[in-house]
CSV table of C-alpha atoms in Angstrom, one decimal:
chain,number,residue,atom,x,y,z
A,622,MET,CA,-0.1,0.0,-0.1
A,623,ILE,CA,1.3,3.5,-0.9
A,624,HIS,CA,1.3,5.9,2.0
A,625,ARG,CA,0.1,9.3,1.6
A,626,ASN,CA,0.1,12.4,3.6
A,627,HIS,CA,-1.2,15.7,2.3
A,628,GLU,CA,-2.2,19.3,3.3
A,629,LEU,CA,-4.6,21.7,1.4
A,630,PRO,CA,-3.9,25.0,2.2
A,631,ALA,CA,-6.4,28.1,2.3
A,632,ALA,CA,9.5,23.9,-22.3
A,633,MET,CA,10.4,22.1,-24.0
A,634,THR,CA,7.6,21.8,-26.9
A,635,ASP,CA,5.4,18.7,-26.5
A,636,ARG,CA,3.6,18.4,-29.8
A,637,ARG,CA,0.0,17.5,-30.4
A,638,PHE,CA,-0.7,13.9,-30.9
A,639,ALA,CA,-0.9,12.7,-34.6
A,640,MET,CA,-1.2,9.4,-36.3
A,641,PRO,CA,2.3,8.6,-37.6
A,642,GLY,CA,1.8,7.5,-41.1
A,643,ALA,CA,4.4,5.0,-40.7
A,644,LEU,CA,2.5,2.8,-38.2
A,645,VAL,CA,1.0,-0.2,-39.6
A,646,ALA,CA,-1.7,-2.3,-37.2
A,647,ILE,CA,-3.2,-5.7,-37.5
A,648,VAL,CA,-6.8,-5.7,-36.4
A,649,VAL,CA,-7.8,-8.2,-33.6
A,650,ALA,CA,-11.4,-8.9,-32.3
A,651,ALA,CA,-12.3,-7.6,-28.8
A,652,GLY,CA,-15.3,-6.5,-27.2
A,653,LEU,CA,-15.8,-2.8,-27.1
A,654,GLY,CA,-18.2,-0.3,-25.5
A,655,LEU,CA,-18.8,3.6,-24.5
A,656,ALA,CA,-18.1,4.0,-20.8
A,657,ALA,CA,-20.8,4.0,-18.5
A,658,PRO,CA,-22.1,7.1,-16.5
A,659,ARG,CA,-19.8,7.6,-13.4
A,660,ALA,CA,-19.4,10.1,-10.6
A,661,LEU,CA,-17.0,12.6,-11.7
A,662,ALA,CA,-13.5,12.4,-9.8
A,663,THR,CA,-12.4,15.5,-7.9
A,664,PRO,CA,-9.1,17.0,-9.1
A,665,GLU,CA,-7.4,15.8,-6.1
A,666,GLU,CA,-8.6,12.3,-6.6
A,667,ARG,CA,-7.0,12.3,-10.2
A,668,VAL,CA,-3.8,13.4,-9.2
A,669,ASP,CA,-3.9,11.1,-6.3
A,670,ALA,CA,-4.4,8.1,-8.8
A,671,LEU,CA,-1.7,9.3,-11.0
A,672,ALA,CA,0.9,9.7,-8.2
A,673,GLU,CA,0.1,6.6,-6.7
A,674,ALA,CA,0.5,4.9,-10.0
A,675,ILE,CA,3.7,6.5,-10.9
A,676,VAL,CA,5.1,5.5,-7.6
A,677,GLU,CA,4.3,1.7,-8.2
A,678,THR,CA,5.3,1.7,-11.9
A,679,GLY,CA,8.5,3.5,-11.6
A,680,ASN,CA,9.1,2.0,-8.0
A,681,LEU,CA,9.9,5.5,-6.4
A,682,PRO,CA,10.6,5.5,-2.5
A,683,SER,CA,8.4,8.4,-2.6
A,684,LEU,CA,6.8,11.2,-4.8
A,685,SER,CA,5.8,14.9,-3.5
A,686,ILE,CA,3.7,17.1,-5.4
A,687,ALA,CA,2.4,20.9,-5.2
A,688,ILE,CA,-0.1,22.7,-7.5
A,689,TRP,CA,-0.4,26.4,-7.3
A,690,ARG,CA,-3.6,27.9,-8.7
A,691,ASN,CA,-5.7,31.1,-8.1
A,692,GLY,CA,-2.6,32.9,-6.1
A,693,ARG,CA,-2.5,29.8,-3.7
A,694,ILE,CA,-1.4,26.2,-3.0
A,695,GLU,CA,-4.4,24.3,-4.0
A,696,TYR,CA,-2.9,20.7,-3.8
A,697,ALA,CA,0.2,19.6,-1.9
A,698,ARG,CA,0.6,16.0,-1.1
A,699,ALA,CA,3.5,13.3,-0.5
A,700,PHE,CA,3.2,9.7,-1.3
A,701,GLY,CA,5.7,6.9,-0.2
A,702,TYR,CA,8.4,7.1,2.1
A,703,ALA,CA,11.1,9.5,2.8
A,704,ASP,CA,13.3,6.5,4.4
A,705,LEU,CA,12.5,3.1,3.2
A,706,GLU,CA,14.4,1.2,6.0
A,707,GLY,CA,12.9,3.2,8.6
A,708,ARG,CA,9.7,3.4,7.1
A,709,VAL,CA,9.3,7.0,7.5
A,710,PRO,CA,6.6,8.4,5.8
A,711,ALA,CA,7.1,11.1,3.1
A,712,THR,CA,5.2,14.4,4.0
A,713,THR,CA,4.6,17.9,2.3
A,714,SER,CA,7.7,19.1,4.7
A,715,THR,CA,10.1,16.5,3.3
A,716,GLN,CA,13.0,18.1,1.8
A,717,TYR,CA,14.4,16.6,-1.7
A,718,ARG,CA,17.3,17.9,-3.7
A,719,CYS,CA,16.4,20.5,-6.1
A,720,ALA,CA,19.5,19.4,-8.3
A,721,SER,CA,19.5,21.9,-11.4
A,722,VAL,CA,16.3,23.4,-10.3
A,723,SER,CA,18.4,25.3,-7.9
A,724,LYS,CA,19.2,27.3,-11.0
A,725,VAL,CA,15.9,29.0,-11.0
A,726,ILE,CA,16.2,29.8,-7.3
A,727,THR,CA,19.6,31.4,-8.0
A,728,ALA,CA,18.2,33.5,-11.1
A,729,THR,CA,15.4,34.6,-8.9
A,730,ALA,CA,17.8,36.2,-6.5
A,731,VAL,CA,19.7,37.6,-9.4
A,732,ALA,CA,16.7,39.2,-10.9
A,733,ARG,CA,15.8,40.7,-7.2
A,734,LEU,CA,19.3,42.3,-7.6
A,735,VAL,CA,18.6,43.6,-11.0
A,736,GLN,CA,15.2,45.0,-10.1
A,737,GLU,CA,16.9,46.9,-7.0
A,738,GLY,CA,19.4,48.4,-9.5
A,739,ARG,CA,22.4,46.5,-7.9
A,740,LEU,CA,23.2,44.2,-10.8
A,741,ASP,CA,23.4,44.8,-14.4
A,742,LEU,CA,23.1,41.8,-16.5
A,743,ASP,CA,25.0,43.0,-19.4
A,744,ALA,CA,28.1,44.4,-17.4
A,745,PRO,CA,31.6,42.3,-17.7
A,746,VAL,CA,31.5,39.5,-15.0
A,747,HIS,CA,35.1,41.0,-14.0
A,748,GLY,CA,33.6,43.8,-12.4
A,749,TYR,CA,31.9,42.0,-9.9
A,750,VAL,CA,34.3,39.1,-9.5
A,751,PRO,CA,37.7,40.8,-9.7
A,752,SER,CA,39.4,37.4,-9.4
A,753,TRP,CA,37.8,36.1,-12.7
A,754,PRO,CA,39.8,36.8,-15.8
A,755,GLU,CA,38.7,40.1,-17.6
A,756,GLU,CA,39.0,38.2,-20.9
A,757,PRO,CA,37.1,36.9,-22.7
A,758,VAL,CA,34.5,39.2,-21.5
A,759,ILE,CA,31.3,37.4,-20.5
A,760,THR,CA,28.3,38.8,-18.8
A,761,ALA,CA,25.6,37.5,-16.0
A,762,ARG,CA,22.9,37.5,-18.9
A,763,GLN,CA,25.2,35.0,-20.8
A,764,LEU,CA,25.9,32.8,-17.7
A,765,SER,CA,22.3,32.6,-17.0
A,766,GLY,CA,21.3,31.5,-20.2
A,767,HIS,CA,24.5,29.0,-20.9
A,768,LEU,CA,25.9,31.4,-23.6
A,769,ALA,CA,29.4,32.5,-21.6
A,770,GLY,CA,31.3,29.7,-23.1
A,771,VAL,CA,31.9,28.3,-19.7
A,772,SER,CA,31.9,24.3,-19.7
A,773,HIS,CA,30.1,21.9,-17.8
A,774,TYR,CA,31.9,19.4,-15.8
A,775,ARG,CA,35.2,18.3,-17.6
A,776,GLY,CA,38.0,16.0,-16.6
A,777,GLU,CA,40.3,18.7,-15.6
A,778,ASP,CA,38.0,20.1,-13.0
A,779,ARG,CA,39.4,20.0,-9.5
A,780,ILE,CA,36.3,18.8,-7.8
A,781,ASP,CA,36.6,17.0,-4.4
A,782,ARG,CA,32.9,15.8,-4.2
A,783,SER,CA,33.5,14.7,-0.3
A,784,ARG,CA,34.9,18.3,0.9
A,785,HIS,CA,32.8,20.9,2.1
A,786,TYR,CA,33.6,24.0,0.2
A,787,ASP,CA,33.0,27.2,2.7
A,788,SER,CA,33.0,29.7,0.1
A,789,VAL,CA,31.9,30.5,-3.5
A,790,THR,CA,35.3,31.8,-4.1
A,791,GLU,CA,36.7,28.4,-3.1
A,792,SER,CA,34.3,26.9,-5.6
A,793,LEU,CA,35.4,28.7,-8.4
A,794,ASP,CA,38.8,27.2,-8.1
A,795,VAL,CA,37.3,23.7,-9.3
A,796,PHE,CA,36.8,25.2,-12.8
A,797,ARG,CA,38.8,28.5,-12.9
A,798,ASP,CA,41.7,26.9,-15.1
A,799,SER,CA,39.4,24.1,-17.2
A,800,GLU,CA,39.2,24.6,-20.8
A,801,ARG,CA,36.4,27.0,-22.0
A,802,ALA,CA,33.5,25.5,-24.1
A,803,GLY,CA,34.0,28.2,-26.8
A,804,PRO,CA,34.0,32.0,-27.3
A,805,PRO,CA,31.1,33.7,-25.4
A,806,GLY,CA,27.8,33.9,-27.2
A,807,GLU,CA,28.8,31.4,-30.2
A,808,SER,CA,26.6,28.5,-28.9
A,809,TYR,CA,24.6,27.1,-26.3
A,810,VAL,CA,26.5,25.1,-23.7
A,811,TYR,CA,24.8,24.0,-20.5
A,812,SER,CA,27.0,24.7,-17.4
A,813,THR,CA,26.3,24.1,-13.8
A,814,HIS,CA,29.9,25.6,-13.5
A,815,GLY,CA,28.5,29.0,-15.0
A,816,PHE,CA,26.0,29.4,-12.4
A,817,THR,CA,28.8,28.9,-9.7
A,818,LEU,CA,30.3,32.0,-11.4
A,819,LEU,CA,26.8,33.7,-11.4
A,820,SER,CA,26.5,33.4,-7.5
A,821,ALA,CA,30.0,34.9,-7.3
A,822,VAL,CA,28.7,37.9,-9.4
A,823,ALA,CA,25.4,38.1,-7.1
A,824,GLU,CA,27.9,38.3,-4.0
A,825,GLY,CA,29.9,40.9,-5.5
A,826,ALA,CA,26.7,43.2,-6.5
A,827,SER,CA,25.1,42.5,-3.2
A,828,GLY,CA,28.1,42.5,-0.7
A,829,THR,CA,26.5,39.5,0.9
A,830,ASP,CA,27.3,35.9,0.9
A,831,PHE,CA,25.5,33.9,-1.7
A,832,LEU,CA,23.5,31.7,1.2
A,833,THR,CA,22.3,34.7,3.0
A,834,LEU,CA,21.5,36.4,0.0
A,835,LEU,CA,18.9,33.5,-1.0
A,836,GLU,CA,17.4,33.8,2.6
A,837,GLU,CA,17.1,37.7,2.3
A,838,GLU,CA,16.0,38.0,-1.2
A,839,VAL,CA,14.0,34.9,-2.2
A,840,TYR,CA,13.2,32.6,0.9
A,841,THR,CA,11.9,34.9,3.7
A,842,PRO,CA,9.9,37.2,1.3
A,843,LEU,CA,8.1,34.4,-0.6
A,844,GLY,CA,7.6,32.2,2.8
A,845,MET,CA,9.9,29.4,1.4
A,846,THR,CA,10.6,27.9,4.9
A,847,ASP,CA,11.8,24.4,3.9
A,848,SER,CA,14.5,25.7,1.6
A,849,GLY,CA,18.2,26.0,1.8
A,850,PRO,CA,21.5,24.6,1.4
A,851,ASP,CA,22.4,20.4,1.0
A,852,MET,CA,24.3,20.2,4.1
A,853,ARG,CA,25.7,16.7,3.8
A,854,THR,CA,27.3,17.0,7.3
A,855,SER,CA,24.0,17.7,9.1
A,856,PRO,CA,21.2,17.1,6.4
A,857,GLY,CA,18.4,18.0,9.0
A,858,PRO,CA,15.6,15.9,10.3
A,859,ASN,CA,13.1,16.6,7.1
A,860,MET,CA,15.5,15.7,4.6
A,861,SER,CA,14.7,12.5,2.4
A,862,THR,CA,17.3,9.6,2.3
A,863,LEU,CA,18.7,9.2,-1.2
A,864,TYR,CA,18.5,6.4,-3.3
A,865,GLY,CA,20.2,5.1,-6.4
A,866,ARG,CA,19.0,2.0,-8.4
A,867,ASN,CA,20.1,-1.5,-9.2
A,868,ARG,CA,17.8,-2.3,-12.0
A,869,ARG,CA,14.4,-1.7,-10.7
A,870,ASP,CA,15.3,-2.0,-7.0
A,871,ALA,CA,16.5,1.1,-4.8
A,872,PHE,CA,19.4,1.1,-2.5
A,873,GLU,CA,20.5,3.9,-0.2
A,874,ILE,CA,23.5,6.1,-1.6
A,875,GLY,CA,26.1,5.4,1.2
A,876,GLN,CA,28.3,8.5,0.6
A,877,PRO,CA,26.4,11.3,-1.1
A,878,GLU,CA,28.4,14.1,-2.8
A,879,ASP,CA,28.8,17.2,-1.0
A,880,PRO,CA,27.3,19.9,-3.4
A,881,SER,CA,28.8,22.9,-2.0
A,882,TYR,CA,31.1,23.5,-4.5
A,883,LYS,CA,27.7,24.1,-6.7
A,884,TRP,CA,25.2,25.7,-4.5
A,885,ALA,CA,23.8,28.1,-7.2
A,886,GLY,CA,23.2,25.2,-10.2
A,887,GLY,CA,22.9,22.2,-8.1
A,888,GLY,CA,23.3,22.4,-4.3
A,889,LEU,CA,20.0,23.4,-2.7
A,890,VAL,CA,17.2,21.5,-1.1
A,891,SER,CA,13.3,22.4,-1.0
A,892,THR,CA,9.9,21.0,-1.1
A,893,PRO,CA,7.3,21.2,-4.0
A,894,SER,CA,5.2,23.5,-1.6
A,895,ASP,CA,8.2,26.0,-1.6
A,896,LEU,CA,8.9,25.5,-5.4
A,897,VAL,CA,5.5,26.6,-6.5
A,898,ARG,CA,5.8,29.5,-3.9
A,899,LEU,CA,8.6,30.6,-5.8
A,900,ALA,CA,6.6,30.2,-9.2
A,901,GLY,CA,3.9,32.2,-7.3
A,902,GLY,CA,6.4,34.9,-6.8
A,903,TYR,CA,6.8,35.2,-10.8
A,904,LEU,CA,3.0,35.5,-11.0
A,905,SER,CA,2.6,38.3,-8.4
A,906,ASP,CA,4.1,41.5,-7.9
A,907,PHE,CA,7.6,39.9,-6.5
A,908,LEU,CA,9.2,40.9,-9.7
A,909,ASP,CA,8.4,43.7,-12.1
A,910,ASP,CA,6.5,42.4,-15.1
A,911,GLU,CA,8.8,43.6,-17.7
A,912,LEU,CA,11.6,41.8,-16.2
A,913,VAL,CA,9.6,38.5,-15.5
A,914,GLU,CA,9.0,38.7,-19.4
A,915,GLU,CA,12.6,39.4,-20.3
A,916,MET,CA,13.6,36.2,-18.1
A,917,TRP,CA,11.0,34.5,-20.2
A,918,THR,CA,12.2,35.3,-23.4
A,919,THR,CA,14.6,33.3,-25.4
A,920,GLN,CA,18.4,34.4,-25.6
A,921,ARG,CA,20.0,33.8,-29.0
A,922,THR,CA,23.6,33.2,-29.9
A,923,ASN,CA,25.7,35.6,-31.7
A,924,ASP,CA,24.4,34.6,-35.1
A,925,GLY,CA,20.8,35.1,-33.9
A,926,GLU,CA,19.9,31.5,-33.3
A,927,GLU,CA,17.1,30.9,-30.7
A,928,THR,CA,18.1,28.9,-27.5
A,929,GLY,CA,14.7,28.3,-26.2
A,930,VAL,CA,16.4,29.4,-22.7
A,931,GLY,CA,15.9,33.0,-21.2
A,932,ILE,CA,17.3,33.8,-17.9
A,933,VAL,CA,17.6,30.2,-17.0
A,934,TRP,CA,14.0,29.1,-17.8
A,935,ARG,CA,13.2,27.1,-20.4
A,936,ILE,CA,10.3,28.0,-22.6
A,937,GLY,CA,8.1,25.7,-24.3
A,938,GLU,CA,4.4,24.3,-24.8
A,939,ASP,CA,2.3,22.0,-23.3
A,940,GLY,CA,0.3,18.9,-25.1
A,941,GLN,CA,-2.5,21.7,-25.5
A,942,GLY,CA,-0.3,24.3,-27.1
A,943,ARG,CA,-0.5,26.5,-23.7
A,944,ARG,CA,2.9,28.4,-23.2
A,945,VAL,CA,4.9,26.9,-20.4
A,946,ILE,CA,8.1,27.8,-18.6
A,947,HIS,CA,9.9,25.4,-16.9
A,948,HIS,CA,13.0,23.7,-15.5
A,949,SER,CA,14.0,20.2,-14.3
A,950,GLY,CA,16.9,18.8,-12.7
A,951,SER,CA,18.7,15.3,-12.0
A,952,MET,CA,21.3,14.2,-9.6
A,953,GLY,CA,22.4,11.2,-7.2
A,954,GLY,CA,19.1,10.7,-5.0
A,955,ALA,CA,17.0,13.0,-6.9
A,956,ARG,CA,14.6,14.1,-9.6
A,957,THR,CA,13.0,17.5,-9.7
A,958,THR,CA,10.5,19.7,-11.8
A,959,VAL,CA,8.7,23.0,-11.8
A,960,ALA,CA,6.7,24.5,-14.2
A,961,ILE,CA,4.6,27.6,-14.8
A,962,TRP,CA,1.6,28.6,-17.0
A,963,PRO,CA,1.9,32.5,-17.1
A,964,GLU,CA,-1.5,32.9,-19.0
A,965,THR,CA,-3.6,30.7,-16.5
A,966,GLY,CA,-1.5,31.5,-13.4
A,967,GLU,CA,-0.7,27.9,-12.5
A,968,ALA,CA,2.4,26.1,-11.5
A,969,ILE,CA,3.5,22.5,-10.4
A,970,ALA,CA,6.1,20.9,-8.9
A,971,LEU,CA,7.3,17.4,-8.5
A,972,MET,CA,10.2,16.0,-6.3
A,973,THR,CA,11.5,12.3,-5.7
A,974,ASN,CA,14.5,10.9,-3.9
A,975,ILE,CA,15.8,8.5,-6.1
A,976,VAL,CA,17.8,8.4,-9.3
A,977,TRP,CA,15.0,8.2,-12.0
A,978,PRO,CA,15.7,8.5,-15.5
A,979,SER,CA,12.2,10.0,-16.1
A,980,ASP,CA,10.4,12.4,-18.5
A,981,ILE,CA,9.7,14.3,-15.3
A,982,HIS,CA,8.8,17.5,-16.9
A,983,LEU,CA,6.4,16.0,-19.3
A,984,THR,CA,5.0,13.9,-16.3
A,985,GLY,CA,4.3,17.4,-14.4
A,986,MET,CA,2.5,19.0,-17.3
A,987,MET,CA,0.3,15.8,-17.8
A,988,MET,CA,-0.7,16.1,-14.2
A,989,MET,CA,-1.6,19.6,-14.3
A,990,GLU,CA,-3.9,18.9,-17.6
A,991,ALA,CA,-5.4,16.0,-15.3
A,992,TRP,CA,-6.0,18.7,-12.5
A,993,ARG,CA,-7.9,20.8,-14.9
A,994,GLU,CA,-10.0,18.0,-16.9
A,995,ASP,CA,-13.0,16.2,-16.7
A,996,PRO,CA,-11.9,12.3,-17.1
A,997,SER,CA,-15.7,11.3,-17.9
A,998,GLY,CA,-16.4,9.7,-21.0
A,999,GLY,CA,-13.4,7.2,-21.3
A,1000,LEU,CA,-13.7,4.4,-23.4
A,1001,GLU,CA,-14.4,0.6,-22.1
A,1002,VAL,CA,-12.4,-1.8,-23.6
A,1003,GLY,CA,-12.7,-5.4,-21.8
A,1004,ALA,CA,-9.4,-7.4,-21.9
A,1005,ALA,CA,-9.0,-6.9,-25.7
A,1006,ALA,CA,-5.9,-8.0,-27.8
A,1007,TYR,CA,-4.2,-5.5,-29.8
A,1008,ASN,CA,-1.4,-5.6,-32.6
A,1009,GLY,CA,0.4,-2.7,-33.6
A,1010,GLU,CA,3.9,-1.4,-34.3
A,1011,MET,CA,6.6,0.7,-32.3
A,1012,VAL,CA,8.9,2.8,-34.4
A,1013,ARG,CA,12.2,3.8,-32.7
A,1014,GLY,CA,14.5,6.1,-35.1
A,1015,ASP,CA,14.7,4.1,-38.3
A,1016,GLU,CA,13.6,0.8,-36.8
A,1017,ALA,CA,10.1,-0.8,-36.5
A,1018,ALA,CA,9.0,-3.7,-34.7
A,1019,ALA,CA,5.7,-5.7,-34.2
A,1020,ALA,CA,4.0,-4.6,-30.8
A,1021,THR,CA,1.2,-6.8,-29.5
A,1022,GLY,CA,-0.3,-7.3,-26.2
A,1023,GLU,CA,-3.5,-7.0,-24.2
A,1024,LEU,CA,-5.4,-3.9,-23.3
A,1025,SER,CA,-8.3,-3.3,-20.9
A,1026,LEU,CA,-10.1,0.3,-20.4
A,1027,GLU,CA,-12.7,0.9,-17.9
A,1028,GLY,CA,-13.6,4.3,-18.4
A,1029,GLU,CA,-11.3,6.4,-16.3
A,1030,SER,CA,-8.8,3.9,-16.0
A,1031,GLY,CA,-7.1,0.6,-17.4
A,1032,TRP,CA,-4.1,-0.9,-18.2
A,1033,ILE,CA,-2.0,-2.4,-21.2
A,1034,THR,CA,0.6,-5.1,-21.4
A,1035,THR,CA,4.2,-4.1,-22.1
A,1036,PRO,CA,5.1,-5.0,-25.8
A,1037,GLU,CA,8.9,-6.2,-26.4
A,1038,PRO,CA,9.8,-3.2,-28.2
A,1039,PHE,CA,8.5,-1.1,-25.2
A,1040,ALA,CA,10.3,-3.0,-22.8
A,1041,GLU,CA,13.6,-2.9,-24.8
A,1042,TRP,CA,13.0,1.1,-24.5
A,1043,ALA,CA,12.4,1.0,-20.8
A,1044,GLY,CA,15.3,-1.5,-20.2
A,1045,ASP,CA,15.7,-2.3,-16.5
A,1046,LEU,CA,12.6,-0.6,-15.6
A,1047,THR,CA,10.3,-2.5,-17.6
A,1048,VAL,CA,6.8,-3.7,-15.7
A,1049,GLU,CA,4.5,-6.3,-17.0
A,1050,ARG,CA,1.4,-4.0,-17.2
A,1051,MET,CA,1.4,0.0,-17.4
A,1052,PRO,CA,-1.5,1.7,-16.0
A,1053,ILE,CA,-3.7,4.0,-18.0
A,1054,ARG,CA,-5.6,6.9,-16.9
A,1055,HIS,CA,-8.3,9.2,-18.9
A,1056,ILE,CA,-7.4,12.7,-18.9
A,1057,ALA,CA,-10.2,14.1,-21.2
A,1058,GLY,CA,-11.9,13.3,-24.8
A,1059,ASP,CA,-9.4,11.2,-26.7
A,1060,ARG,CA,-6.2,12.2,-24.3
A,1061,TYR,CA,-5.0,9.5,-21.9
A,1062,ALA,CA,-2.0,9.2,-19.6
A,1063,LEU,CA,0.3,6.1,-20.0
A,1064,VAL,CA,1.9,5.6,-16.6
A,1065,SER,CA,5.3,4.1,-17.9
A,1066,PRO,CA,8.5,3.2,-15.6
A,1067,PHE,CA,9.8,6.6,-16.4
A,1068,GLY,CA,6.8,8.9,-15.8
A,1069,LEU,CA,3.7,9.8,-17.9
A,1070,LEU,CA,3.3,9.7,-21.5
A,1071,PRO,CA,0.6,11.2,-23.9
A,1072,LEU,CA,-1.5,8.3,-25.3
A,1073,GLU,CA,-4.2,9.2,-27.6
A,1074,ILE,CA,-7.0,6.4,-27.8
A,1075,ARG,CA,-10.1,6.8,-29.8
A,1076,ARG,CA,-12.9,5.0,-31.9
A,1077,ASP,CA,-12.7,4.6,-35.2
A,1078,GLY,CA,-16.0,3.0,-36.6
A,1079,ASP,CA,-15.7,-0.5,-35.0
A,1080,ARG,CA,-12.0,-0.1,-34.0
A,1081,VAL,CA,-10.3,1.5,-31.0
A,1082,ILE,CA,-6.8,3.1,-32.2
A,1083,GLY,CA,-4.1,4.2,-29.8
A,1084,ILE,CA,-1.3,6.2,-30.9
A,1085,MET,CA,1.8,7.5,-28.6
A,1086,ASP,CA,4.0,10.1,-30.5
A,1087,ARG,CA,7.2,11.1,-28.5
A,1088,GLY,CA,9.1,12.3,-31.7
A,1089,SER,CA,11.8,9.6,-32.7
A,1090,THR,CA,9.6,7.0,-30.8
A,1091,ARG,CA,6.0,6.2,-31.7
A,1092,TRP,CA,3.7,3.6,-31.1
A,1093,GLY,CA,0.4,2.6,-32.7
A,1094,PHE,CA,-2.2,-0.1,-32.0
A,1095,VAL,CA,-5.6,-1.2,-33.0
A,1096,VAL,CA,-8.3,-3.2,-31.5
A,1097,GLN,CA,-11.4,-4.1,-33.1
A,1098,GLY,CA,-15.1,-5.6,-32.1
A,1099,ASP,CA,-18.7,-4.7,-31.5
A,1100,VAL,CA,-18.8,-0.9,-30.4
A,1101,ARG,CA,-21.8,-0.2,-28.4
């Protein structure tokens, strides 16, 4: 049984689904019908059902979720265990590693300094960090958009992952002499080190050490009481245990790295509730509207190519074509995402305490859709055989199995090509949850995937399209 705890306080582009032309399906007989009328599930019940299915299918120790809407947290619940051995239930106060979502917290502090006139995004970094070389000239704006030419992790970095770094200045020594990725502005090169340098810029602009700056400019004004640095020597009573994977099995990471060399880019901890409070700051008057739009406008390389990244935030669309601003992160014992829908004033955050090769940003977007939508009217298919095809890149293979739908929920057996895709995370059956209309969520071992299932005469057609990976199947029988 999955433990659940809750409180209810007072871009990557995902294309619309389309039938891939290359998918050819063989029809197999089955009994089909329309769903019988049923009581509508509440938004809380819909998200709960998805979360419980994800924890089980993905074999997660815990999953914590928060949703921001109408200017407040409307949903905050935790599932599973913060510590498996001690059977310590996860709660909405359980802290998780932010991983690279730390970058959006850092960018928010930087934005506050810009708003207060203490930092110029386009001024040379050397003016704020005299110990950093004057040439080549790079700026805080370039650092925030991964355009500064600072490399990500390299072999020549001097990282001691067991050492506690006492200051941002010490952390600069980790990569100061490492080879650069290229001239500033030439190309997008994702860099956590670049955010360590950005935190040094913030210190120089404010005259305040970085962790204190976060408290004063972000955590305190937004009420983020469960956020701070990942202190490996004393992680605190609410910090989740960190897990790795051996195939599907979770194991406790015995000696997690001390991330003090990268506070700004991957060394903070938080909760989903705090992360959506941060998102709520972007949807209020915490930051000027013009500055927020600047942060949510794509930067460009020197030759004018859009990167899809603004001031750290990634810019894209969800499955219904809505603009969504988001960021995700992954590191030892953590997978995290936060997403904001500017036009509707909504946000969602998900966090877990295990290494999880997941499509977590898409999972968050689909959970938000489940929160909004009415799932009534799903099809009913009683234990029917299906035939179809799965295409991965240039290779296609037959994909057959069994499908069962009962209106709002169902399952599908995992065909061999999908099992090869899922690797060690493969499960025999994957749950299916109806979202609305023809849209369903396939609960895969690596998160929610969009699945279109529709009637076509006396057939039911299913399509999953993830760009280079497409799966189509058909079931046929009497439709009542």
